[in-house]
C-alpha positions as YAML, in Angstrom:
chain: A
units: angstrom
residues:
- id: 1
  name: MET
  ca: [-1.48, -14.05, 6.41]
- id: 2
  name: LYS
  ca: [-5.18, -13.23, 6.49]
- id: 3
  name: LEU
  ca: [-6.03, -9.54, 6.28]
- id: 4
  name: GLN
  ca: [-9.06, -8.13, 8.04]
- id: 5
  name: SER
  ca: [-11.12, -5.24, 6.67]
- id: 6
  name: SER
  ca: [-12.31, -2.12, 8.39]
- id: 7
  name: THR
  ca: [-16.05, -1.60, 8.67]
- id: 8
  name: TYR
  ca: [-17.73, 1.64, 7.56]
- id: 9
  name: GLY
  ca: [-18.82, 3.36, 10.76]
- id: 10
  name: GLY
  ca: [-17.42, 0.51, 12.88]
- id: 11
  name: GLN
  ca: [-14.20, -1.30, 13.76]
- id: 12
  name: GLN
  ca: [-11.10, 0.05, 12.04]
- id: 13
  name: ILE
  ca: [-8.12, -2.16, 11.17]
- id: 14
  name: GLU
  ca: [-4.66, -0.63, 10.97]
- id: 15
  name: LEU
  ca: [-2.22, -1.93, 8.39]
- id: 16
  name: ILE
  ca: [1.34, -1.43, 9.62]
- id: 17
  name: MET
  ca: [3.52, -1.32, 6.53]
- id: 18
  name: ASP
  ca: [7.24, -0.82, 6.03]
- id: 19
  name: ILE
  ca: [9.55, -0.79, 3.00]
- id: 20
  name: GLU
  ca: [13.19, -1.58, 3.67]
- id: 21
  name: ARG
  ca: [16.32, -1.96, 1.55]
- id: 22
  name: ASP
  ca: [18.59, -4.87, 2.50]
- id: 23
  name: SER
  ca: [22.38, -5.14, 2.17]
- id: 24
  name: THR
  ca: [22.08, -6.66, -1.34]
- id: 25
  name: GLY
  ca: [19.95, -3.78, -2.64]
- id: 26
  name: ASN
  ca: [16.60, -5.59, -2.65]
- id: 27
  name: TRP
  ca: [13.60, -3.54, -1.46]
- id: 28
  name: TRP
  ca: [11.23, -5.47, 0.85]
- id: 29
  name: LEU
  ca: [7.56, -4.79, 1.58]
- id: 30
  name: CYS
  ca: [6.69, -5.82, 5.14]
- id: 31
  name: LEU
  ca: [3.34, -5.99, 6.92]
- id: 32
  name: TRP
  ca: [3.46, -6.00, 10.72]
- id: 33
  name: GLY
  ca: [7.22, -6.64, 10.44]
- id: 34
  name: THR
  ca: [6.84, -9.72, 8.22]
- id: 35
  name: PRO
  ca: [8.33, -9.56, 4.70]
- id: 36
  name: ILE
  ca: [5.64, -10.38, 2.14]
- id: 37
  name: GLY
  ca: [7.36, -9.46, -1.12]
- id: 38
  name: TYR
  ca: [10.27, -7.63, -2.65]
- id: 39
  name: TRP
  ca: [11.60, -5.74, -5.63]
- id: 40
  name: PRO
  ca: [14.93, -7.36, -6.64]
- id: 41
  name: SER
  ca: [17.93, -5.05, -7.01]
- id: 42
  name: ASP
  ca: [18.61, -6.09, -10.60]
- id: 43
  name: ILE
  ca: [15.41, -4.41, -11.90]
- id: 44
  name: TYR
  ca: [16.92, -0.98, -11.12]
- id: 45
  name: ASN
  ca: [19.77, -1.46, -13.62]
- id: 46
  name: GLU
  ca: [22.14, 0.77, -11.64]
- id: 47
  name: GLY
  ca: [19.48, 3.51, -11.49]
- id: 48
  name: ALA
  ca: [18.76, 5.77, -8.52]
- id: 49
  name: LEU
  ca: [16.95, 3.13, -6.41]
- id: 50
  name: THR
  ca: [20.05, 0.94, -6.54]
- id: 51
  name: TYR
  ca: [21.59, 3.15, -3.84]
- id: 52
  name: GLY
  ca: [18.65, 4.30, -1.71]
- id: 53
  name: ALA
  ca: [15.62, 6.59, -1.60]
- id: 54
  name: ASP
  ca: [14.47, 9.60, 0.38]
- id: 55
  name: ARG
  ca: [10.73, 9.45, -0.37]
- id: 56
  name: LEU
  ca: [7.99, 7.02, -1.28]
- id: 57
  name: SER
  ca: [4.74, 7.43, -3.23]
- id: 58
  name: TRP
  ca: [1.86, 5.06, -3.81]
- id: 59
  name: GLY
  ca: [-1.59, 5.00, -5.31]
- id: 60
  name: GLY
  ca: [-4.31, 2.61, -6.24]
- id: 61
  name: GLU
  ca: [-6.23, 1.13, -9.12]
- id: 62
  name: ILE
  ca: [-9.81, -0.04, -9.50]
- id: 63
  name: TYR
  ca: [-10.73, -2.98, -11.70]
- id: 64
  name: ASP
  ca: [-14.35, -3.79, -12.47]
- id: 65
  name: SER
  ca: [-14.76, -7.36, -13.76]
- id: 66
  name: SER
  ca: [-18.48, -6.97, -14.44]
- id: 67
  name: GLY
  ca: [-18.10, -6.64, -18.20]
- id: 68
  name: THR
  ca: [-16.55, -3.20, -18.72]
- id: 69
  name: GLY
  ca: [-13.14, -4.70, -19.43]
- id: 70
  name: GLY
  ca: [-11.85, -2.68, -16.50]
- id: 71
  name: PHE
  ca: [-12.43, 0.63, -18.28]
- id: 72
  name: ALA
  ca: [-14.83, 3.50, -17.55]
- id: 73
  name: THR
  ca: [-15.86, 1.95, -14.26]
- id: 74
  name: LEU
  ca: [-17.81, 3.78, -11.58]
- id: 75
  name: THR
  ca: [-16.50, 1.40, -8.90]
- id: 76
  name: GLN
  ca: [-15.51, 3.25, -5.72]
- id: 77
  name: MET
  ca: [-12.11, 2.91, -4.11]
- id: 78
  name: GLY
  ca: [-12.30, 2.16, -0.41]
- id: 79
  name: SER
  ca: [-15.58, 3.19, 1.19]
- id: 80
  name: GLY
  ca: [-16.23, 5.81, -1.47]
- id: 81
  name: HIS
  ca: [-16.59, 8.44, 1.24]
- id: 82
  name: PHE
  ca: [-14.47, 11.50, 1.97]
- id: 83
  name: SER
  ca: [-12.45, 12.08, 5.14]
- id: 84
  name: SER
  ca: [-14.57, 15.13, 5.98]
- id: 85
  name: GLU
  ca: [-17.25, 12.66, 7.15]
- id: 86
  name: GLY
  ca: [-15.00, 11.74, 10.08]
- id: 87
  name: TYR
  ca: [-13.15, 8.81, 11.60]
- id: 88
  name: THR
  ca: [-14.52, 5.33, 10.68]
- id: 89
  name: LYS
  ca: [-16.01, 6.70, 7.44]
- id: 90
  name: ALA
  ca: [-12.93, 6.83, 5.16]
- id: 91
  name: CYS
  ca: [-9.34, 5.65, 4.93]
- id: 92
  name: TYR
  ca: [-6.64, 7.47, 6.85]
- id: 93
  name: VAL
  ca: [-2.86, 7.45, 6.77]
- id: 94
  name: TRP
  ca: [-0.67, 8.47, 9.69]
- id: 95
  name: ASN
  ca: [2.84, 8.23, 11.09]
- id: 96
  name: ILE
  ca: [4.63, 8.53, 7.76]
...
């Protein structure tokens, strides 16, 4: 599956993502309805996610391979712009 990128100030690409739990307790990450990976049920060791969830959180990381060892980087995440600049200038999330 080849992913396209949005363009700053131009065409925006929507990523339709879903996380589902199957009947065996595995959690699946799907893009556009296609499973692309999963978290197997046995990693939860009978913990809370073994039985379900009522919320989801996510974040991001930046890695700079230019010699900093990945630390103290000034690399921007995404476009590096704030949403106050308007549509096509920064990431947005909707329909959660």
